[in-house]
Amino acid sequence: MFLKIIRRSFYNMKDSYLIYILSCSFAVGMFSILLSLVDNPRLKSGISSWSASLNNITLGFSVLFIFCVFVYMGFVGGFFIKQQTNEFKTFEKFGMSRWTVIVIGFIQTFVVQLISWLIGIIIALIFQKFFGMLLLYLMGVKTGFMFRFTGNIFSMLWQICLYSTIVFSIMNSFRVRRLLKKNKDKSERTPRWYIRLPGGIVGILLFISGILVTVILFGDVKDSNQTAAVAELSFLFVAYLAGTYLMYYGFLPSFLTILQHTKKIAYAGINMFSFKYFKERLTKNVSILWFITELSSLALILLSFCYFGYKSIYTNYAYAHPFELTANQKTVDPIKKYLKENKSQITRSYKTTVKTTVIQRGSNNEMLPGTFISYSDYQKLPKSNIARNPRITKKEFLVLDFGYTVPGYASDKSNTAVVKVKNAKTIKTNKIGSAFPYGSTMYQGLMIVAPDKYYQKLKPEVRNTFYGWFFKDGDRLTHKQYEKLNKQEYTSGVQIKKAANLADTKMTTDTDRRNSSDTSVYMDSNFSRQKNAKVQVNQISGFGIFIVAMFSVSLLIALGSVLTLRLLLRDDSEWKQLKTLNKIGVSKSEIKEIVKKETIYSFVIPIIFAVLQSYIVIALLDRYPKTTMVIPFILINLGYIALYGIIGFVTYLISWRSVNQKLS
Amino acid sequence: MQIVVKNIAKDYGKRFNAVHAIKDIGLEVKHGEFLGIMGPSGAGKSTLLNIISTNERPDHGQVLIDGIDMTGLHDKEQAKYRRNKMGFIYQSFELLDSLNVKENIILPMALNHASKRLIEQNFKHMTKLLNIEGLSKRSVDDLSLGQKQIVAAARALINSPEILFADEPTGSLDSKSATILLNYMQLINDKEKTTILMATHDAFTASYCSRVIFVKDGVIFAEVVNPGDRNKFFEQIINMQRTIGGGSYFNVSQNN
Ligand SMILES: Nc1ncnc2c1ncn2[C@@H]1O[C@H](COP(=O)(O)OP(=O)(O)O)[C@@H](O)[C@H]1O
Ligand SMILES: [Mg+2]
């Protein structure tokens, strides 16, 4: 009897259970894989430089992941209990003791959870190797991945499974108990319009003011007005959260009510029914729609952050290492020797002499080394090294600097740099770039490209020559060789001896590294090698891509399945109404239309508000010119919407399938 | 003939515990006829009505309406036919919970994109006639069974359908409301030549018909034609019920 009831409930909701179990198993599988990667020896040996922190990071992510999974399971598990309200009540009416009904609820949940975990762990066993290989591939680590699942991990997974299953089953038992106790109170479920309408209006106002404040935020972040920005962000947080909820709660139902009272629209065809039906479904799902909107916008914001974070790592790397190998006048001889020894095949080599003197920039008159390069030398450099900088004519100055947000640096006109130079004319230019042609680590302070005449006249404190090479098949430097290059004898730098004014300030070459904590000492790199940095950049970004992809796919599946389940789980009266419509002459294709519209609204409305909210991210990421951010941002949004749309479409198909089955 | 039913059969359930709801029924209904279908509970009355009204497909046989083979039509065309030509009073009312009484009643007109003015006009007429003007703003959930049935009837009739299907339309009504409804059905049958197919197990209700067929165990058992005098017809029906036997099934109404 018991088993029969449980079996029937599984059968009746088989589509929904299938979706739930699949998404849970996927999540459990991902979690198990992450957890098992924590102490995988191959992952440790492949990454020497940061393997210790990698373990902790992976562990941290798996804890975060399983936490989200638990929230999902707890939340969605309740849908199934709610769905069976009528059945449970009938069981009780038929004389089943309340306890028995509660036990039925317990067993149902227990079985579903256990199955999800079992499938999840099997998924992990099957796909661990695949994901491990994927991770190593993304990180650019060449060693092969080895399947490894320790008993330790197994017993840990088993314990988490058991405890969580018991907790969720008990949770659902409580839900059943509350269901049986509660008598239906209709007036509580559908608040009147005079509560909804003001709520909705407040919601809209909040949301619109949120959008306006985002625009203001742009300005404040740009002027680095921190207190204002923090205040605006906290306002945005409240306004968007509350505004969206109130809008779903108040505005959309009121809007439908107005449509429904506009007889011209409401009296035309199926509208009379569909408006009311949408409204009923909407009011039941307000908190879910809200939940999905906010999570989606969070996901969009995080994705954008990750993308731009990745990009900034990458640009830093490109700025630091434009040549495969770079040397200065101190290291050029040994490097040339090594290259000869190693029979490295040089494809292109470059050489530029530069002059360094003291310069002053910003309203605080900060003194820095400024390295000058002549216009004609600059033009001889490879295009790829200077392509990111603005173009200049032979009479213009170009200032290369990361510090363009220094207050007062830009003079009266924004985007105009003013740089005072010792014993030379003050430079004023609106050409500001940040691609240092020999890499940003080879010289400290600013680099300035000057017209040839200015350059020739300039009396430098220090002179230097830079060398850059490209190779076929890499530079072939051995570990020993580049260890040697780091030695003291090859080290160089400058020290600024400050005086009251720029003319009296002196600069000397300083080769003593012990002074390097002194803020007036600027140490240069002895050489710069692309390959070293490349490995680490690849590893970090590969790991990042792996985690971000995993989280976003899981999030997408979670959000999608919540919506799908909400749409699928219609209660008895909703089913009956669709059937009745068919009986009095509404064709199936018109009912299909209702199902379609319902799916579209449930998916489109949250994504619209989510996208509007996620626009904050452009204001917050201040590193880049806003215009260059728009396209990646749009692409990220489009990608998300596309995936989300696919889920919506599948939902529609499943939803219609289940309606169609019940109709015939 | 407006409706021709040719040898239809319908089974429910799986092979071994199948229920033969209709075994073999053939039937012809003239345009403007008021046909009664009588029989004990479970005889297959509702199933027969559902098949003729295209709500269900028979396993065998054909249903022709106005010479068109309904069983051969596509789902969409069947729905269109139901919407445009037919009115339904279902045994289980089939009202929509989401809508209030007024919206339930005018829904068939809205589906046909009737003008707002016409909708309001018909609605007023219908509610006045059936004495339910007070209910129009009420929620369907709160109505009594009798009220629900009368609302269902109003919905079926508001569109002036060509064919009316009524499944136990007076089953939940008090005698006054029942008489009002039946008189109205007779009126539209007379004046507008509406064809009516009505299932009932009540002899008084059946006495309004022009012809009554008796169904038992999925086949037509007998037929009685109205001789033109309702009291006499009522007697004939009662007699026929006795002959069929199983009289205990029948709930013989005494109010006439
Ligand atoms: N949807 C259905 N599924 C299974 N059996 C049904 C269904 N509808 C009707 N039946 C069976 O068919 C027989 C005839 O039912 P019905 O036409 O409703 O009888 P009546 O309306 O004369 O009381 C009954 O035995 C009933 O149990
Ligand atoms: Mg019946």
PDB file of N, CA and C in Angstrom, chain A residues 186 260 263-264 266-270 272-273 276-277 280 573 576-577 579-590, chain B residues 55 75-76 79-80 82-83 88 90 94-100 102-103 106-107 110-111 113-114 116 119-120 141 155:
ATOM      1  N   LYS A 186      -7.911  31.515   1.526  1.00  0.00           N
ATOM      2  CA  LYS A 186      -7.760  32.071   0.181  1.00  0.00           C
ATOM      3  C   LYS A 186      -7.372  33.536   0.172  1.00  0.00           C
ATOM      4  N   GLN A 260      -7.217  43.246 -18.163  1.00  0.00           N
ATOM      5  CA  GLN A 260      -8.379  42.402 -18.045  1.00  0.00           C
ATOM      6  C   GLN A 260      -9.645  43.233 -17.917  1.00  0.00           C
ATOM      7  N   LYS A 263     -12.176  46.184 -21.662  1.00  0.00           N
ATOM      8  CA  LYS A 263     -13.035  45.179 -22.275  1.00  0.00           C
ATOM      9  C   LYS A 263     -12.651  44.914 -23.720  1.00  0.00           C
ATOM     10  N   LYS A 264     -12.182  45.942 -24.379  1.00  0.00           N
ATOM     11  CA  LYS A 264     -11.865  45.788 -25.786  1.00  0.00           C
ATOM     12  C   LYS A 264     -10.831  44.674 -25.995  1.00  0.00           C
ATOM     13  N   ALA A 266      -9.881  42.417 -23.408  1.00  0.00           N
ATOM     14  CA  ALA A 266     -10.206  41.212 -22.653  1.00  0.00           C
ATOM     15  C   ALA A 266     -11.302  40.399 -23.311  1.00  0.00           C
ATOM     16  N   TYR A 267     -12.211  41.074 -24.017  1.00  0.00           N
ATOM     17  CA  TYR A 267     -13.323  40.333 -24.603  1.00  0.00           C
ATOM     18  C   TYR A 267     -12.979  39.710 -25.948  1.00  0.00           C
ATOM     19  N   ALA A 268     -11.726  39.808 -26.324  1.00  0.00           N
ATOM     20  CA  ALA A 268     -11.364  39.262 -27.624  1.00  0.00           C
ATOM     21  C   ALA A 268     -10.721  37.894 -27.466  1.00  0.00           C
ATOM     22  N   GLY A 269     -11.451  36.876 -27.828  1.00  0.00           N
ATOM     23  CA  GLY A 269     -10.893  35.532 -27.865  1.00  0.00           C
ATOM     24  C   GLY A 269     -10.473  35.012 -26.507  1.00  0.00           C
ATOM     25  N   ILE A 270      -9.357  34.306 -26.529  1.00  0.00           N
ATOM     26  CA  ILE A 270      -8.929  33.561 -25.360  1.00  0.00           C
ATOM     27  C   ILE A 270      -8.359  34.459 -24.267  1.00  0.00           C
ATOM     28  N   MET A 272      -9.569  36.568 -22.361  1.00  0.00           N
ATOM     29  CA  MET A 272     -10.350  36.619 -21.147  1.00  0.00           C
ATOM     30  C   MET A 272      -9.831  35.611 -20.134  1.00  0.00           C
ATOM     31  N   PHE A 273      -9.512  34.437 -20.637  1.00  0.00           N
ATOM     32  CA  PHE A 273      -8.992  33.416 -19.734  1.00  0.00           C
ATOM     33  C   PHE A 273      -7.507  33.602 -19.471  1.00  0.00           C
ATOM     34  N   LYS A 276      -6.230  36.115 -16.810  1.00  0.00           N
ATOM     35  CA  LYS A 276      -6.448  35.699 -15.423  1.00  0.00           C
ATOM     36  C   LYS A 276      -5.553  34.525 -15.047  1.00  0.00           C
ATOM     37  N   TYR A 277      -5.380  33.653 -16.002  1.00  0.00           N
ATOM     38  CA  TYR A 277      -4.548  32.477 -15.750  1.00  0.00           C
ATOM     39  C   TYR A 277      -3.104  32.895 -15.495  1.00  0.00           C
ATOM     40  N   GLU A 280      -2.797  34.429 -12.090  1.00  0.00           N
ATOM     41  CA  GLU A 280      -2.777  33.445 -10.998  1.00  0.00           C
ATOM     42  C   GLU A 280      -1.426  32.770 -10.898  1.00  0.00           C
ATOM     43  N   SER A 573      -6.364  22.268 -10.212  1.00  0.00           N
ATOM     44  CA  SER A 573      -7.357  23.172 -10.788  1.00  0.00           C
ATOM     45  C   SER A 573      -6.822  23.759 -12.090  1.00  0.00           C
ATOM     46  N   LYS A 576      -7.355  21.210 -14.747  1.00  0.00           N
ATOM     47  CA  LYS A 576      -8.766  21.057 -15.072  1.00  0.00           C
ATOM     48  C   LYS A 576      -9.218  22.175 -15.984  1.00  0.00           C
ATOM     49  N   GLN A 577      -8.696  23.364 -15.718  1.00  0.00           N
ATOM     50  CA  GLN A 577      -9.140  24.500 -16.529  1.00  0.00           C
ATOM     51  C   GLN A 577      -8.697  24.365 -17.972  1.00  0.00           C
ATOM     52  N   LYS A 579      -8.212  21.652 -19.544  1.00  0.00           N
ATOM     53  CA  LYS A 579      -9.064  20.614 -20.120  1.00  0.00           C
ATOM     54  C   LYS A 579     -10.427  21.176 -20.482  1.00  0.00           C
ATOM     55  N   THR A 580     -11.001  21.925 -19.551  1.00  0.00           N
ATOM     56  CA  THR A 580     -12.326  22.500 -19.776  1.00  0.00           C
ATOM     57  C   THR A 580     -12.332  23.375 -21.020  1.00  0.00           C
ATOM     58  N   LEU A 581     -11.301  24.182 -21.158  1.00  0.00           N
ATOM     59  CA  LEU A 581     -11.214  25.044 -22.328  1.00  0.00           C
ATOM     60  C   LEU A 581     -11.328  24.211 -23.597  1.00  0.00           C
ATOM     61  N   ASN A 582     -10.588  23.109 -23.609  1.00  0.00           N
ATOM     62  CA  ASN A 582     -10.620  22.251 -24.785  1.00  0.00           C
ATOM     63  C   ASN A 582     -12.029  21.717 -25.027  1.00  0.00           C
ATOM     64  N   LYS A 583     -12.736  21.416 -23.934  1.00  0.00           N
ATOM     65  CA  LYS A 583     -14.078  20.847 -24.080  1.00  0.00           C
ATOM     66  C   LYS A 583     -15.061  21.845 -24.655  1.00  0.00           C
ATOM     67  N   ILE A 584     -14.918  23.122 -24.311  1.00  0.00           N
ATOM     68  CA  ILE A 584     -15.891  24.066 -24.850  1.00  0.00           C
ATOM     69  C   ILE A 584     -15.417  24.704 -26.143  1.00  0.00           C
ATOM     70  N   GLY A 585     -14.427  24.100 -26.772  1.00  0.00           N
ATOM     71  CA  GLY A 585     -14.145  24.503 -28.142  1.00  0.00           C
ATOM     72  C   GLY A 585     -12.898  25.336 -28.340  1.00  0.00           C
ATOM     73  N   VAL A 586     -11.997  25.362 -27.360  1.00  0.00           N
ATOM     74  CA  VAL A 586     -10.714  26.005 -27.596  1.00  0.00           C
ATOM     75  C   VAL A 586      -9.781  24.934 -28.139  1.00  0.00           C
ATOM     76  N   SER A 587      -9.194  25.199 -29.300  1.00  0.00           N
ATOM     77  CA  SER A 587      -8.422  24.130 -29.922  1.00  0.00           C
ATOM     78  C   SER A 587      -7.100  23.957 -29.201  1.00  0.00           C
ATOM     79  N   LYS A 588      -6.488  22.811 -29.441  1.00  0.00           N
ATOM     80  CA  LYS A 588      -5.217  22.520 -28.776  1.00  0.00           C
ATOM     81  C   LYS A 588      -4.151  23.541 -29.156  1.00  0.00           C
ATOM     82  N   SER A 589      -4.206  24.004 -30.408  1.00  0.00           N
ATOM     83  CA  SER A 589      -3.149  24.941 -30.789  1.00  0.00           C
ATOM     84  C   SER A 589      -3.285  26.253 -30.030  1.00  0.00           C
ATOM     85  N   GLU A 590      -4.526  26.607 -29.675  1.00  0.00           N
ATOM     86  CA  GLU A 590      -4.683  27.833 -28.871  1.00  0.00           C
ATOM     87  C   GLU A 590      -4.177  27.613 -27.450  1.00  0.00           C
TER      88      GLU A 590
ATOM     89  N   ASN B  55     -15.889  15.471 -28.370  1.00  0.00           N
ATOM     90  CA  ASN B  55     -14.940  15.592 -27.267  1.00  0.00           C
ATOM     91  C   ASN B  55     -14.117  14.321 -27.098  1.00  0.00           C
ATOM     92  N   ASP B  75      -8.032  17.717 -35.178  1.00  0.00           N
ATOM     93  CA  ASP B  75      -8.325  18.260 -33.861  1.00  0.00           C
ATOM     94  C   ASP B  75      -8.779  19.716 -33.893  1.00  0.00           C
ATOM     95  N   LYS B  76      -8.062  20.503 -34.689  1.00  0.00           N
ATOM     96  CA  LYS B  76      -8.321  21.932 -34.731  1.00  0.00           C
ATOM     97  C   LYS B  76      -9.712  22.232 -35.304  1.00  0.00           C
ATOM     98  N   ALA B  79     -12.398  21.421 -32.830  1.00  0.00           N
ATOM     99  CA  ALA B  79     -12.535  22.466 -31.812  1.00  0.00           C
ATOM    100  C   ALA B  79     -13.317  23.649 -32.377  1.00  0.00           C
ATOM    101  N   LYS B  80     -13.022  23.971 -33.639  1.00  0.00           N
ATOM    102  CA  LYS B  80     -13.713  25.081 -34.270  1.00  0.00           C
ATOM    103  C   LYS B  80     -15.218  24.794 -34.368  1.00  0.00           C
ATOM    104  N   ARG B  82     -16.925  22.768 -32.439  1.00  0.00           N
ATOM    105  CA  ARG B  82     -17.504  22.834 -31.096  1.00  0.00           C
ATOM    106  C   ARG B  82     -17.777  24.277 -30.705  1.00  0.00           C
ATOM    107  N   ARG B  83     -16.827  25.116 -31.029  1.00  0.00           N
ATOM    108  CA  ARG B  83     -16.936  26.501 -30.601  1.00  0.00           C
ATOM    109  C   ARG B  83     -18.050  27.232 -31.340  1.00  0.00           C
ATOM    110  N   PHE B  88     -22.593  23.386 -24.584  1.00  0.00           N
ATOM    111  CA  PHE B  88     -22.473  22.227 -23.698  1.00  0.00           C
ATOM    112  C   PHE B  88     -22.908  22.552 -22.282  1.00  0.00           C
ATOM    113  N   TYR B  90     -22.269  20.386 -19.124  1.00  0.00           N
ATOM    114  CA  TYR B  90     -21.663  19.120 -18.701  1.00  0.00           C
ATOM    115  C   TYR B  90     -22.194  18.714 -17.339  1.00  0.00           C
ATOM    116  N   GLU B  94     -17.890  21.922 -15.530  1.00  0.00           N
ATOM    117  CA  GLU B  94     -16.729  22.415 -16.283  1.00  0.00           C
ATOM    118  C   GLU B  94     -16.681  23.928 -16.338  1.00  0.00           C
ATOM    119  N   LEU B  95     -16.804  24.554 -15.185  1.00  0.00           N
ATOM    120  CA  LEU B  95     -16.613  26.005 -15.136  1.00  0.00           C
ATOM    121  C   LEU B  95     -15.143  26.285 -14.850  1.00  0.00           C
ATOM    122  N   LEU B  96     -14.691  27.474 -15.238  1.00  0.00           N
ATOM    123  CA  LEU B  96     -13.280  27.818 -15.025  1.00  0.00           C
ATOM    124  C   LEU B  96     -13.118  28.572 -13.706  1.00  0.00           C
ATOM    125  N   ASP B  97     -12.324  28.004 -12.817  1.00  0.00           N
ATOM    126  CA  ASP B  97     -12.163  28.599 -11.479  1.00  0.00           C
ATOM    127  C   ASP B  97     -11.566  29.993 -11.523  1.00  0.00           C
ATOM    128  N   SER B  98     -10.720  30.226 -12.510  1.00  0.00           N
ATOM    129  CA  SER B  98     -10.036  31.522 -12.535  1.00  0.00           C
ATOM    130  C   SER B  98     -11.000  32.664 -12.838  1.00  0.00           C
ATOM    131  N   LEU B  99     -12.051  32.342 -13.541  1.00  0.00           N
ATOM    132  CA  LEU B  99     -12.949  33.400 -13.995  1.00  0.00           C
ATOM    133  C   LEU B  99     -14.149  33.520 -13.068  1.00  0.00           C
ATOM    134  N   ASN B 100     -14.729  34.716 -13.005  1.00  0.00           N
ATOM    135  CA  ASN B 100     -15.948  34.868 -12.218  1.00  0.00           C
ATOM    136  C   ASN B 100     -17.149  34.444 -13.059  1.00  0.00           C
ATOM    137  N   LYS B 102     -19.685  35.977 -14.494  1.00  0.00           N
ATOM    138  CA  LYS B 102     -19.954  36.678 -15.750  1.00  0.00           C
ATOM    139  C   LYS B 102     -18.981  36.227 -16.836  1.00  0.00           C
ATOM    140  N   GLU B 103     -17.703  36.191 -16.477  1.00  0.00           N
ATOM    141  CA  GLU B 103     -16.703  35.829 -17.483  1.00  0.00           C
ATOM    142  C   GLU B 103     -16.901  34.405 -17.980  1.00  0.00           C
ATOM    143  N   ILE B 106     -19.842  34.525 -20.526  1.00  0.00           N
ATOM    144  CA  ILE B 106     -19.627  35.159 -21.835  1.00  0.00           C
ATOM    145  C   ILE B 106     -18.430  34.591 -22.589  1.00  0.00           C
ATOM    146  N   LEU B 107     -17.703  33.676 -21.971  1.00  0.00           N
ATOM    147  CA  LEU B 107     -16.494  33.153 -22.614  1.00  0.00           C
ATOM    148  C   LEU B 107     -16.716  32.633 -24.039  1.00  0.00           C
ATOM    149  N   ALA B 110     -16.823  35.557 -26.312  1.00  0.00           N
ATOM    150  CA  ALA B 110     -15.505  36.194 -26.445  1.00  0.00           C
ATOM    151  C   ALA B 110     -14.622  35.376 -27.369  1.00  0.00           C
ATOM    152  N   LEU B 111     -14.718  34.067 -27.231  1.00  0.00           N
ATOM    153  CA  LEU B 111     -13.904  33.196 -28.085  1.00  0.00           C
ATOM    154  C   LEU B 111     -14.244  33.404 -29.548  1.00  0.00           C
ATOM    155  N   HIS B 113     -15.050  36.188 -30.789  1.00  0.00           N
ATOM    156  CA  HIS B 113     -14.795  37.591 -31.087  1.00  0.00           C
ATOM    157  C   HIS B 113     -16.082  38.351 -31.391  1.00  0.00           C
ATOM    158  N   ALA B 114     -17.103  38.115 -30.588  1.00  0.00           N
ATOM    159  CA  ALA B 114     -18.341  38.869 -30.767  1.00  0.00           C
ATOM    160  C   ALA B 114     -18.095  40.297 -30.286  1.00  0.00           C
ATOM    161  N   LYS B 116     -18.462  43.784 -28.272  1.00  0.00           N
ATOM    162  CA  LYS B 116     -18.641  44.027 -26.844  1.00  0.00           C
ATOM    163  C   LYS B 116     -20.115  44.286 -26.533  1.00  0.00           C
ATOM    164  N   ILE B 119     -22.151  41.137 -26.642  1.00  0.00           N
ATOM    165  CA  ILE B 119     -21.858  40.296 -25.482  1.00  0.00           C
ATOM    166  C   ILE B 119     -22.645  40.768 -24.279  1.00  0.00           C
ATOM    167  N   GLU B 120     -22.578  42.078 -24.019  1.00  0.00           N
ATOM    168  CA  GLU B 120     -23.273  42.619 -22.848  1.00  0.00           C
ATOM    169  C   GLU B 120     -24.785  42.383 -22.962  1.00  0.00           C
ATOM    170  N   ASP B 141     -16.052  29.352  -7.390  1.00  0.00           N
ATOM    171  CA  ASP B 141     -15.806  28.446  -6.266  1.00  0.00           C
ATOM    172  C   ASP B 141     -16.882  28.522  -5.184  1.00  0.00           C
ATOM    173  N   ARG B 155     -23.950  29.601 -19.896  1.00  0.00           N
ATOM    174  CA  ARG B 155     -22.807  29.629 -20.800  1.00  0.00           C
ATOM    175  C   ARG B 155     -23.097  28.856 -22.080  1.00  0.00           C
TER     176      ARG B 155
END
